[in-house]
mmCIF file with all atom_site columns, C-alpha atoms in Angstrom:
data_model
loop_
_atom_site.group_PDB
_atom_site.id
_atom_site.type_symbol
_atom_site.label_atom_id
_atom_site.label_alt_id
_atom_site.label_comp_id
_atom_site.label_asym_id
_atom_site.label_entity_id
_atom_site.label_seq_id
_atom_site.pdbx_PDB_ins_code
_atom_site.Cartn_x
_atom_site.Cartn_y
_atom_site.Cartn_z
_atom_site.occupancy
_atom_site.B_iso_or_equiv
_atom_site.pdbx_formal_charge
_atom_site.auth_seq_id
_atom_site.auth_comp_id
_atom_site.auth_asym_id
_atom_site.auth_atom_id
_atom_site.pdbx_PDB_model_num
ATOM 1  C CA . UNK A 1 1  ? -43.373 -59.960 -52.062 1.00 75.00 ? 4  UNK A CA 1
ATOM 2  C CA . UNK A 1 2  ? -41.346 -62.824 -50.378 1.00 81.00 ? 5  UNK A CA 1
ATOM 3  C CA . UNK A 1 3  ? -40.246 -63.973 -53.734 1.00 86.00 ? 6  UNK A CA 1
ATOM 4  C CA . UNK A 1 4  ? -38.736 -60.492 -54.210 1.00 85.00 ? 7  UNK A CA 1
ATOM 5  C CA . UNK A 1 5  ? -37.113 -60.716 -50.915 1.00 77.00 ? 8  UNK A CA 1
ATOM 6  C CA . UNK A 1 6  ? -35.684 -64.076 -51.581 1.00 82.00 ? 9  UNK A CA 1
ATOM 7  C CA . UNK A 1 7  ? -34.274 -63.053 -54.781 1.00 85.00 ? 10 UNK A CA 1
ATOM 8  C CA . UNK A 1 8  ? -32.849 -59.545 -53.308 1.00 81.00 ? 11 UNK A CA 1
ATOM 9  C CA . UNK A 1 9  ? -30.926 -61.855 -50.584 1.00 78.00 ? 12 UNK A CA 1
ATOM 10 C CA . UNK A 1 10 ? -29.622 -64.263 -53.171 1.00 84.00 ? 13 UNK A CA 1
ATOM 11 C CA . UNK A 1 11 ? -28.287 -61.529 -55.279 1.00 82.00 ? 14 UNK A CA 1
ATOM 12 C CA . UNK A 1 12 ? -26.423 -59.728 -52.553 1.00 82.00 ? 15 UNK A CA 1
ATOM 13 C CA . UNK A 1 13 ? -25.263 -63.193 -50.865 1.00 82.00 ? 16 UNK A CA 1
ATOM 14 C CA . UNK A 1 14 ? -21.892 -62.624 -53.277 1.00 83.00 ? 17 UNK A CA 1
ATOM 15 C CA . UNK A 1 15 ? -21.443 -59.005 -52.392 1.00 82.00 ? 18 UNK A CA 1
ATOM 16 C CA . UNK A 1 16 ? -21.855 -59.670 -48.292 1.00 81.00 ? 19 UNK A CA 1
ATOM 17 C CA . UNK A 1 17 ? -19.397 -62.393 -48.521 1.00 84.00 ? 20 UNK A CA 1
ATOM 18 C CA . UNK A 1 18 ? -16.824 -59.989 -50.555 1.00 84.00 ? 21 UNK A CA 1
ATOM 19 C CA . UNK A 1 19 ? -17.405 -57.039 -48.023 1.00 82.00 ? 22 UNK A CA 1
ATOM 20 C CA . UNK A 1 20 ? -17.022 -59.454 -44.812 1.00 82.00 ? 23 UNK A CA 1
ATOM 21 C CA . UNK A 1 21 ? -13.890 -60.877 -46.259 1.00 86.00 ? 24 UNK A CA 1
ATOM 22 C CA . UNK A 1 22 ? -12.391 -57.278 -46.848 1.00 84.00 ? 25 UNK A CA 1
ATOM 23 C CA . UNK A 1 23 ? -13.339 -56.152 -43.472 1.00 85.00 ? 26 UNK A CA 1
ATOM 24 C CA . UNK A 1 24 ? -11.904 -59.394 -41.641 1.00 85.00 ? 27 UNK A CA 1
ATOM 25 C CA . UNK A 1 25 ? -8.575  -59.241 -43.622 1.00 87.00 ? 28 UNK A CA 1
ATOM 26 C CA . UNK A 1 26 ? -8.169  -55.278 -42.959 1.00 86.00 ? 29 UNK A CA 1
ATOM 27 C CA . UNK A 1 27 ? -5.294  -54.710 -40.461 1.00 89.00 ? 30 UNK A CA 1
ATOM 28 C CA . UNK A 1 28 ? -7.732  -52.028 -39.101 1.00 88.00 ? 31 UNK A CA 1
ATOM 29 C CA . UNK A 1 29 ? -11.726 -52.068 -38.517 1.00 87.00 ? 32 UNK A CA 1
ATOM 30 C CA . UNK A 1 30 ? -13.851 -49.256 -36.926 1.00 88.00 ? 33 UNK A CA 1
ATOM 31 C CA . UNK A 1 31 ? -16.812 -50.469 -35.350 1.00 88.00 ? 34 UNK A CA 1
ATOM 32 C CA . UNK A 1 32 ? -19.784 -48.669 -33.629 1.00 90.00 ? 35 UNK A CA 1
ATOM 33 C CA . UNK A 1 33 ? -23.247 -49.137 -32.725 1.00 90.00 ? 36 UNK A CA 1
ATOM 34 C CA . UNK A 1 34 ? -26.162 -46.464 -32.103 1.00 90.00 ? 37 UNK A CA 1
ATOM 35 C CA . UNK A 1 35 ? -29.382 -47.581 -30.598 1.00 91.00 ? 38 UNK A CA 1
ATOM 36 C CA . UNK A 1 36 ? -32.579 -46.138 -31.593 1.00 88.00 ? 39 UNK A CA 1
ATOM 37 C CA . UNK A 1 37 ? -36.331 -46.785 -30.538 1.00 90.00 ? 40 UNK A CA 1
ATOM 38 C CA . UNK A 1 38 ? -38.720 -47.693 -33.387 1.00 86.00 ? 41 UNK A CA 1
ATOM 39 C CA . UNK A 1 39 ? -42.300 -48.236 -32.424 1.00 88.00 ? 42 UNK A CA 1
ATOM 40 C CA . UNK A 1 40 ? -41.440 -48.146 -28.630 1.00 90.00 ? 43 UNK A CA 1
ATOM 41 C CA . UNK A 1 41 ? -38.988 -51.170 -29.438 1.00 88.00 ? 44 UNK A CA 1
ATOM 42 C CA . UNK A 1 42 ? -35.212 -50.661 -29.294 1.00 89.00 ? 45 UNK A CA 1
ATOM 43 C CA . UNK A 1 43 ? -33.100 -51.232 -32.121 1.00 89.00 ? 46 UNK A CA 1
ATOM 44 C CA . UNK A 1 44 ? -29.317 -51.011 -33.181 1.00 88.00 ? 47 UNK A CA 1
ATOM 45 C CA . UNK A 1 45 ? -27.613 -49.861 -36.233 1.00 88.00 ? 48 UNK A CA 1
ATOM 46 C CA . UNK A 1 46 ? -24.139 -51.409 -36.219 1.00 86.00 ? 49 UNK A CA 1
ATOM 47 C CA . UNK A 1 47 ? -21.388 -49.968 -38.634 1.00 86.00 ? 50 UNK A CA 1
ATOM 48 C CA . UNK A 1 48 ? -18.339 -52.037 -39.496 1.00 85.00 ? 51 UNK A CA 1
ATOM 49 C CA . UNK A 1 49 ? -15.811 -50.077 -41.759 1.00 85.00 ? 52 UNK A CA 1
ATOM 50 C CA . UNK A 1 50 ? -12.150 -50.324 -43.040 1.00 83.00 ? 53 UNK A CA 1
ATOM 51 C CA . UNK A 1 51 ? -10.580 -48.420 -45.371 1.00 80.00 ? 54 UNK A CA 1
ATOM 52 C CA . UNK A 1 52 ? -11.989 -50.274 -48.510 1.00 76.00 ? 55 UNK A CA 1
ATOM 53 C CA . UNK A 1 53 ? -15.426 -50.588 -47.570 1.00 77.00 ? 56 UNK A CA 1
ATOM 54 C CA . UNK A 1 54 ? -18.384 -49.890 -45.037 1.00 74.00 ? 57 UNK A CA 1
ATOM 55 C CA . UNK A 1 55 ? -21.401 -52.263 -43.753 1.00 74.00 ? 58 UNK A CA 1
ATOM 56 C CA . UNK A 1 56 ? -24.393 -51.148 -41.816 1.00 73.00 ? 59 UNK A CA 1
ATOM 57 C CA . UNK A 1 57 ? -26.896 -53.509 -40.596 1.00 72.00 ? 60 UNK A CA 1
ATOM 58 C CA . UNK A 1 58 ? -29.690 -53.070 -37.917 1.00 76.00 ? 61 UNK A CA 1
ATOM 59 C CA . UNK A 1 59 ? -30.853 -55.396 -35.118 1.00 77.00 ? 62 UNK A CA 1
ATOM 60 C CA . UNK A 1 60 ? -33.336 -55.537 -32.469 1.00 79.00 ? 63 UNK A CA 1
ATOM 61 C CA . UNK A 1 61 ? -30.879 -57.270 -29.967 1.00 69.00 ? 64 UNK A CA 1
#
């Protein structure tokens, strides 16, 4: 399982770089975060988007 996660991370690295480059170069960016509780722990869903692309990520902080 660990090897699968590592391969997936490596495969997505180029995609992540392209998405964040597009977001940072955009003249307008929309950002939002929404909190939720999972197993009595707070998590945050962060959304960043511009007219070309969108990115979601979840954090516990």
